[in-house]
Coordinates of C-alpha atoms (C1' of nucleotides) in Angstrom, one line a residue:
Chain C
M9 CA 4.6 -20.7 -14.5
N10 CA 3.6 -19.1 -11.3
D11 CA 6.1 -16.3 -12.2
G12 CA 8.3 -17.4 -9.3
R13 CA 5.8 -16.3 -6.6
P14 CA 5.0 -18.5 -3.6
V15 CA 2.4 -21.1 -4.3
A16 CA -0.1 -20.6 -1.5
G17 CA -0.5 -18.6 1.6
P18 CA -2.0 -15.1 2.2
A19 CA -1.0 -12.3 -0.1
L20 CA 2.1 -10.3 0.8
E21 CA 0.1 -7.3 1.8
D22 CA -1.9 -9.3 4.2
V23 CA 1.2 -10.6 5.9
R24 CA 2.6 -7.1 6.1
R25 CA -0.6 -5.9 7.7
H26 CA -0.6 -8.8 10.1
V27 CA 3.0 -7.9 11.2
V28 CA 2.1 -4.2 11.6
E29 CA -1.0 -5.0 13.7
T30 CA 0.9 -7.4 15.9
A31 CA 3.7 -4.9 16.3
D32 CA 1.3 -2.1 17.1
D33 CA -0.3 -4.2 19.9
L34 CA 3.1 -4.9 21.5
Y35 CA 4.7 -1.4 20.9
Y36 CA 1.6 0.5 22.1
A37 CA 1.2 -1.7 25.2
R38 CA 4.7 -1.8 26.4
G39 CA 6.8 0.8 24.5
I40 CA 8.7 0.4 21.3
Q41 CA 12.2 -0.2 22.8
A42 CA 10.8 -2.6 25.3
V43 CA 9.8 -5.0 22.5
G44 CA 12.5 -6.8 20.7
M45 CA 12.4 -8.4 17.2
D46 CA 12.4 -11.8 18.8
E47 CA 9.2 -11.1 20.6
L48 CA 7.6 -9.7 17.5
R49 CA 8.7 -12.9 15.7
R50 CA 7.1 -15.1 18.3
A51 CA 3.9 -13.0 18.5
S52 CA 3.5 -12.8 14.7
G53 CA 4.4 -16.4 14.1
L54 CA 6.8 -15.5 11.3
S55 CA 10.5 -16.2 11.1
L56 CA 13.0 -13.5 11.6
K57 CA 14.1 -13.9 8.0
R58 CA 10.6 -13.4 6.8
L59 CA 10.2 -10.3 8.9
Y60 CA 13.4 -8.9 7.4
T61 CA 12.3 -9.6 3.9
L62 CA 9.0 -7.8 4.6
F63 CA 10.7 -4.8 6.3
P64 CA 14.4 -3.8 6.0
S65 CA 14.7 -2.8 9.7
K66 CA 12.9 -2.4 12.9
E67 CA 12.6 1.4 12.4
Q68 CA 10.6 0.7 9.2
I69 CA 8.2 -1.4 11.1
V70 CA 7.8 1.3 13.6
L71 CA 7.1 3.8 10.9
A72 CA 4.6 1.4 9.3
V73 CA 2.9 1.0 12.7
L74 CA 2.6 4.8 13.1
E75 CA 1.2 5.2 9.6
N76 CA -1.3 2.5 10.3
R77 CA -2.2 4.2 13.5
H78 CA -2.7 7.4 11.7
E79 CA -5.2 5.8 9.3
L80 CA -7.1 4.1 12.1
W81 CA -7.3 7.4 14.0
T82 CA -8.5 9.3 11.0
A83 CA -11.0 6.7 10.0
G84 CA -12.4 6.6 13.6
V85 CA -12.7 10.3 14.0
T86 CA -14.2 10.9 10.6
A87 CA -16.7 8.1 11.2
K88 CA -17.8 9.6 14.5
V89 CA -17.9 13.1 13.1
G90 CA -19.8 11.9 10.1
A91 CA -22.5 10.4 12.3
A92 CA -23.1 13.7 14.0
G93 CA -25.7 16.2 12.9
S94 CA -25.1 19.9 13.1
P95 CA -21.7 21.5 12.4
T96 CA -21.4 22.2 16.2
E97 CA -22.3 18.6 17.0
R98 CA -19.7 17.5 14.5
L99 CA -17.0 19.5 16.4
L100 CA -18.1 18.0 19.7
A101 CA -18.1 14.5 18.2
I102 CA -14.3 14.6 18.4
Y103 CA -14.5 14.4 22.2
D104 CA -17.1 11.6 22.0
Y105 CA -14.6 9.6 19.9
L106 CA -12.0 10.3 22.6
A107 CA -14.4 9.1 25.3
D108 CA -15.0 5.8 23.4
W109 CA -11.2 5.4 23.0
F110 CA -10.4 6.2 26.6
A111 CA -12.9 3.6 27.8
D112 CA -10.9 0.9 26.0
D113 CA -8.9 -1.2 28.6
S114 CA -5.8 -1.1 26.4
F115 CA -5.8 2.7 26.1
R116 CA -2.4 4.0 27.0
G117 CA -2.3 7.5 25.6
C118 CA -1.7 8.7 22.1
G119 CA 0.7 6.4 20.4
F120 CA 2.3 9.3 18.6
I121 CA 3.0 11.3 21.7
N122 CA 4.5 8.2 23.3
A123 CA 6.6 7.4 20.3
F124 CA 7.7 11.0 20.1
G125 CA 8.8 11.0 23.7
E126 CA 10.6 7.8 23.4
L127 CA 12.3 8.1 19.9
G128 CA 11.6 11.7 18.7
A129 CA 15.0 12.9 19.7
V130 CA 16.8 9.9 18.2
S131 CA 14.8 9.2 15.1
P132 CA 13.9 12.1 12.9
A133 CA 11.6 9.9 10.9
V134 CA 9.5 9.1 14.0
A135 CA 9.4 12.8 15.0
D136 CA 8.3 13.8 11.5
L137 CA 5.5 11.3 11.4
A138 CA 4.3 12.5 14.8
R139 CA 4.4 16.1 13.6
E140 CA 2.5 15.2 10.5
H141 CA -0.1 13.3 12.4
K142 CA -0.7 16.3 14.7
A143 CA -0.7 18.8 11.9
D144 CA -3.2 16.7 10.0
F145 CA -5.5 16.7 13.0
Q146 CA -5.2 20.5 13.4
R147 CA -6.1 20.9 9.8
Y148 CA -9.1 18.7 10.2
V149 CA -10.3 20.6 13.2
A150 CA -9.8 23.8 11.3
E151 CA -12.0 22.5 8.5
L152 CA -14.8 21.6 10.9
V153 CA -14.5 25.0 12.6
Q154 CA -14.8 26.7 9.3
A155 CA -17.8 24.6 8.3
A156 CA -19.4 25.6 11.6
G157 CA -18.9 29.3 10.7
A158 CA -16.8 29.8 13.9
P159 CA -13.7 32.1 14.0
A160 CA -10.5 30.4 12.9
E161 CA -8.8 30.9 16.2
L162 CA -11.2 28.4 17.8
A163 CA -9.5 25.5 15.9
P164 CA -6.2 25.4 17.8
Q165 CA -8.0 25.8 21.1
L166 CA -10.2 22.8 20.4
A167 CA -7.2 20.8 19.2
I168 CA -5.3 21.6 22.4
L169 CA -8.3 20.4 24.4
A170 CA -8.2 17.1 22.5
E171 CA -4.5 16.7 23.1
G172 CA -4.7 17.5 26.7
A173 CA -7.6 15.1 27.2
Q174 CA -5.5 12.3 25.8
T175 CA -2.5 12.8 28.0
T176 CA -4.6 13.5 31.1
A177 CA -6.6 10.3 30.5
A178 CA -3.5 8.3 29.8
I179 CA -1.6 9.3 32.9
A180 CA -4.4 9.9 35.4
G181 CA -5.9 6.7 34.1
N182 CA -9.5 7.8 34.0
A183 CA -11.7 8.6 31.1
D184 CA -13.3 11.7 32.6
A185 CA -10.9 13.9 30.7
A186 CA -13.0 13.4 27.5
A187 CA -16.1 14.8 29.2
H188 CA -14.3 17.7 30.7
A189 CA -12.7 18.6 27.4
R190 CA -16.1 18.3 25.7
R191 CA -17.7 20.7 28.2
A192 CA -14.9 23.1 27.7
A193 CA -15.3 22.9 24.0
E194 CA -19.0 23.6 24.3
T195 CA -18.3 26.7 26.2
L196 CA -15.6 27.9 23.8
I197 CA -17.9 27.2 20.8
R198 CA -20.9 29.0 22.4
A199 CA -18.7 32.0 23.4
S200 CA -17.3 32.3 19.9
S201 CA -20.6 33.0 18.2
Chain G
M21 CA 38.4 11.9 63.8
N22 CA 36.5 12.8 60.6
D23 CA 34.1 10.0 61.4
G24 CA 35.3 8.0 58.5
R25 CA 33.9 10.5 56.0
P26 CA 35.9 11.7 53.0
V27 CA 38.3 14.5 53.8
A28 CA 37.5 17.1 51.2
G29 CA 35.4 17.6 48.2
P30 CA 31.8 18.7 47.9
A31 CA 29.2 17.4 50.3
L32 CA 27.4 14.2 49.3
E33 CA 24.2 16.0 48.6
D34 CA 25.9 18.3 46.2
V35 CA 27.4 15.5 44.3
R36 CA 24.0 13.7 44.1
R37 CA 22.4 16.9 42.9
H38 CA 25.1 17.3 40.2
V39 CA 24.4 13.8 39.0
V40 CA 20.7 14.4 38.9
E41 CA 21.0 17.6 37.0
T42 CA 23.5 16.0 34.5
A43 CA 21.2 13.0 34.0
D44 CA 18.2 15.3 33.6
D45 CA 19.9 17.2 30.8
L46 CA 20.8 14.0 29.0
Y47 CA 17.5 12.1 29.6
Y48 CA 15.3 15.0 28.7
A49 CA 17.2 15.9 25.5
R50 CA 17.5 12.4 24.1
G51 CA 15.2 10.0 26.0
I52 CA 16.0 7.9 29.0
Q53 CA 16.8 4.6 27.3
A54 CA 19.0 6.3 24.7
V55 CA 21.5 7.4 27.4
G56 CA 23.6 4.8 29.0
M57 CA 25.4 4.8 32.3
D58 CA 28.7 5.2 30.6
E59 CA 27.6 8.4 29.0
L60 CA 26.3 9.7 32.3
R61 CA 29.6 8.8 33.8
R62 CA 31.5 10.8 31.2
A63 CA 29.1 13.8 31.4
S64 CA 29.1 13.9 35.2
G65 CA 32.9 13.3 35.5
L66 CA 32.3 10.6 38.1
S67 CA 33.4 7.0 38.1
L68 CA 30.8 4.3 37.6
K69 CA 31.6 3.0 41.1
R70 CA 30.9 6.4 42.6
L71 CA 27.6 6.6 40.6
Y72 CA 26.6 3.2 42.0
T73 CA 27.4 4.2 45.6
L74 CA 25.3 7.3 45.2
F75 CA 22.4 5.5 43.5
P76 CA 21.7 1.7 43.6
S77 CA 20.5 1.5 40.0
K78 CA 19.7 3.5 36.9
E79 CA 16.0 3.4 37.7
Q80 CA 16.7 5.2 41.0
I81 CA 18.5 7.9 39.1
V82 CA 15.5 8.2 36.8
L83 CA 13.2 8.6 39.7
A84 CA 15.4 11.2 41.4
V85 CA 15.5 13.1 38.1
L86 CA 11.7 13.1 37.9
E87 CA 11.4 14.2 41.5
N88 CA 13.8 17.0 40.8
R89 CA 11.8 18.0 37.7
H90 CA 8.7 18.1 39.8
E91 CA 10.2 20.5 42.2
L92 CA 11.5 22.7 39.5
W93 CA 8.2 22.8 37.8
T94 CA 6.3 23.5 41.0
A95 CA 8.7 26.3 42.0
G96 CA 8.5 27.8 38.5
V97 CA 4.8 27.8 38.3
T98 CA 4.2 29.1 41.8
A99 CA 6.7 31.9 41.3
K100 CA 4.9 33.0 38.1
V101 CA 1.5 32.7 39.7
G102 CA 2.8 34.5 42.8
A103 CA 3.9 37.5 40.7
A104 CA 0.4 37.9 39.3
G105 CA -2.2 40.1 40.7
S106 CA -5.9 39.2 40.7
P107 CA -7.1 35.6 41.2
T108 CA -8.0 35.5 37.5
E109 CA -4.6 36.7 36.5
R110 CA -3.1 34.1 38.8
L111 CA -4.9 31.4 36.8
L112 CA -3.7 32.8 33.5
A113 CA -0.2 33.0 34.8
I114 CA 0.1 29.3 34.3
Y115 CA 0.0 29.8 30.6
D116 CA 2.5 32.6 30.8
Y117 CA 4.8 30.2 32.5
L118 CA 4.2 27.7 29.8
A119 CA 5.0 30.3 27.2
D120 CA 8.3 31.1 28.9
W121 CA 9.1 27.4 29.0
F122 CA 8.2 26.7 25.4
A123 CA 10.5 29.5 24.2
D124 CA 13.5 27.6 25.7
D125 CA 15.5 26.0 22.9
S126 CA 15.9 22.8 24.9
F127 CA 12.1 22.4 25.3
R128 CA 11.1 19.0 24.3
G129 CA 7.7 18.5 25.9
C130 CA 6.8 17.5 29.4
G131 CA 9.4 15.2 30.9
F132 CA 6.8 13.3 32.7
I133 CA 4.7 12.6 29.7
N134 CA 7.8 11.5 27.8
A135 CA 9.0 9.3 30.6
F136 CA 5.5 7.8 31.0
G137 CA 5.3 7.0 27.3
E138 CA 8.8 5.5 27.3
L139 CA 8.8 3.6 30.6
G140 CA 5.3 3.9 32.1
A141 CA 4.3 0.4 31.0
V142 CA 7.5 -1.2 32.1
S143 CA 8.3 0.7 35.4
P144 CA 5.4 1.1 37.8
A145 CA 7.5 3.6 39.8
V146 CA 7.9 5.9 36.8
A147 CA 4.2 5.6 36.1
D148 CA 3.3 6.5 39.7
L149 CA 5.6 9.5 39.7
A150 CA 4.1 10.8 36.5
R151 CA 0.6 10.3 37.9
E152 CA 1.5 12.0 41.2
H153 CA 3.0 14.9 39.3
K154 CA -0.1 15.4 37.2
A155 CA -2.4 14.9 40.1
D156 CA -0.5 17.5 42.1
F157 CA -0.9 20.0 39.2
Q158 CA -4.6 19.3 39.0
R159 CA -4.9 19.9 42.8
Y160 CA -3.0 23.2 42.4
V161 CA -5.2 24.4 39.6
A162 CA -8.3 23.5 41.7
E163 CA -7.0 25.7 44.5
L164 CA -6.5 28.6 42.2
V165 CA -9.9 28.1 40.7
Q166 CA -11.5 28.0 44.2
A167 CA -9.6 31.1 45.2
A168 CA -10.9 32.9 42.1
G169 CA -14.5 31.9 43.2
A170 CA -15.0 30.0 40.0
P171 CA -17.0 26.8 39.8
A172 CA -14.9 23.6 40.5
E173 CA -15.5 22.1 37.1
L174 CA -13.4 24.8 35.6
A175 CA -10.2 23.3 37.1
P176 CA -9.9 20.1 35.1
Q177 CA -10.7 22.1 31.9
L178 CA -7.9 24.5 32.6
A179 CA -5.5 21.7 33.5
I180 CA -6.4 19.9 30.2
L181 CA -5.6 23.1 28.3
A182 CA -2.2 23.2 30.0
E183 CA -1.5 19.6 29.2
G184 CA -2.6 20.0 25.6
A185 CA -0.4 23.1 25.1
Q186 CA 2.6 21.2 26.3
T187 CA 2.2 18.3 23.9
T188 CA 1.2 20.5 21.0
A189 CA 4.2 22.8 21.5
A190 CA 6.5 19.8 21.8
I191 CA 5.4 18.0 18.7
A192 CA 4.4 20.9 16.5
G193 CA 7.6 22.7 17.7
N194 CA 6.2 26.1 18.0
A195 CA 5.3 28.0 21.2
D196 CA 2.0 29.4 19.9
A197 CA 0.2 26.7 21.8
A198 CA 0.7 28.6 25.1
A199 CA -1.0 31.7 23.7
H200 CA -3.9 29.7 22.3
A201 CA -4.4 27.9 25.5
R202 CA -4.3 31.2 27.4
R203 CA -7.0 32.7 25.2
A204 CA -9.1 29.6 25.6
A205 CA -8.6 29.8 29.4
E206 CA -9.7 33.5 29.3
T207 CA -12.9 32.5 27.5
L208 CA -13.6 29.7 29.9
I209 CA -13.0 31.8 33.0
R210 CA -15.1 34.7 31.6
A211 CA -18.0 32.3 30.7
S212 CA -17.9 30.7 34.2
S213 CA -18.8 33.8 36.1
Chain U
dG18 C1' 57.6 3.5 58.9
dA19 C1' 54.6 -0.3 58.0
dA20 C1' 50.1 -2.3 57.9
dC21 C1' 45.6 -1.4 56.7
dC22 C1' 41.8 0.2 54.4
dC23 C1' 38.7 3.2 51.9
dG24 C1' 37.5 5.0 47.6
dG25 C1' 38.5 6.0 42.6
dA26 C1' 39.0 4.3 37.9
dG27 C1' 37.5 1.7 34.3
dA28 C1' 38.1 -3.2 32.6
dA29 C1' 35.2 -7.1 32.6
dC30 C1' 30.8 -9.8 32.8
dG31 C1' 26.3 -11.4 31.5
dC32 C1' 22.6 -10.4 28.9
dA33 C1' 19.5 -8.8 25.3
dC34 C1' 19.2 -6.3 21.4
dG35 C1' 19.0 -5.7 16.0
dT36 C1' 20.7 -8.0 12.2
dT37 C1' 22.8 -11.7 9.4
dC38 C1' 24.0 -16.5 8.2
dT39 C1' 23.7 -21.3 7.7
dC40 C1' 21.3 -25.2 7.3
dC41 C1' 17.4 -27.9 5.8
dG42 C1' 13.0 -29.6 3.8
dG43 C1' 10.0 -29.6 0.0
dC44 C1' 8.4 -28.4 -4.5
dG45 C1' 9.1 -28.0 -9.9
dA46 C1' 11.4 -29.1 -13.8
dT47 C1' 13.8 -32.4 -16.6
Chain A
dA15 C1' 14.0 -40.5 -9.8
dT16 C1' 17.1 -36.8 -9.5
dC17 C1' 18.7 -32.3 -9.4
dG18 C1' 18.3 -27.5 -8.3
dC19 C1' 16.5 -23.9 -5.8
dC20 C1' 13.6 -21.1 -3.1
dG21 C1' 12.1 -19.9 1.4
dG22 C1' 11.5 -21.0 6.3
dA23 C1' 13.6 -21.6 10.9
dG24 C1' 16.4 -20.1 14.4
dA25 C1' 21.4 -20.3 15.7
dA26 C1' 25.0 -17.1 15.6
dC27 C1' 27.3 -12.5 15.5
dG28 C1' 28.6 -7.9 17.0
dT29 C1' 27.3 -4.3 19.8
dG30 C1' 25.9 -1.8 23.7
dC31 C1' 23.5 -2.0 27.8
dG32 C1' 23.3 -2.1 33.3
dT33 C1' 26.0 -3.8 36.8
dT34 C1' 30.0 -5.8 39.3
dC35 C1' 35.0 -6.7 40.1
dT36 C1' 39.7 -6.0 40.4
dC37 C1' 43.3 -3.3 40.8
dC38 C1' 45.8 0.6 42.7
dG39 C1' 47.1 5.0 45.1
dG40 C1' 47.1 7.7 49.2
dG41 C1' 45.7 8.7 53.8
dT42 C1' 45.1 7.2 58.7
dT43 C1' 46.6 4.5 62.6
dC44 C1' 49.7 2.2 65.8

DNA sequence: GAACCCGGAGAACGCACGTTCTCCGGCGAT
DNA sequence: ATCGCCGGAGAACGTGCGTTCTCCGGGTTC
């Protein structure tokens, strides 16, 4: 019986998620290359062998972390946008989401930009995931712009504001960038009608 | 005689500059941690011992590379801005400089953002240099905005556009971001008067 | 001409990484 | 009760890093 599966303990998917979340905390806070497998082992409470049965290599963990981050980002943005009223307010909700994010003590910039700068030239898979993440966001903004009845060229402009706010907030270390970007977006939206 | 200095060969400052430029090429193209001292030795044609008499550690080379990059950036931007006519055109010249830069095959994003993402959490000196670089740019934009007689809150908005254009161009891999940012800047400037 | 010494080259060192291997304890089946 | 086996733990391995050391050739000095 039991089909050869382990007797007790959390389901495999839960363990994988636990590893991904632990790895994300470490990688995001300190950089991917700065965190070794041994530290991930210690922080996750799993043995090295278990880690390597769950993931074939560190790079696969990194990719899983980025995919997880993409889902969290998408869920967060759409939630904030969904709570907004008018189409214009829905566009501006993006910057409110950024403001919330920047206020977090652990904020250290966009994980995809960081990963791209660190590994993009060395790992095509990481570069592709970053590209897809950004392209997905651009597409999402374009949908919101269209729903607001604004001209299509507004979308890349608003997306650029969001990107710029993230790096500015990360490096300057203050969250004002979200408010500045929001005001700029308001002006651009108003001027486009 | 000779004061104990080497007899011939290029001056010390020239050798240092050669090292910094070689290191910059490698670090920017592939990431800092991906390039070892041995590769820098080979690419620069110097011995390891010579490298370590010129610089006390790899981190100091990284810092020198970033300082050099800051000077190149400042010189490039001010040259482009200086060639522009009206105060408004001078503001927009920033995005023309970005467009030129993005068109370069070797463009791989802002070196400071990349270095910050890779080492910012682990090397305070790198983080500080990135902060200073960005703060310097913000100050410069603020001066241009003031010279154009535009309201001060325009400056951070234009700076955010420039930052966003850089990361968007780097990750998306196309240079359109400069043109989008420029058009957004035109709208913001027009709306501010 | 001989002693000295400075600087160049790259082999060597210690360390930390990603990955693999070996050992061991405990459960299930007979 | 005994055997077999699966999976956990972390020691061990090879590699590549940043840095240091040793050796050696040639130029300067008495």
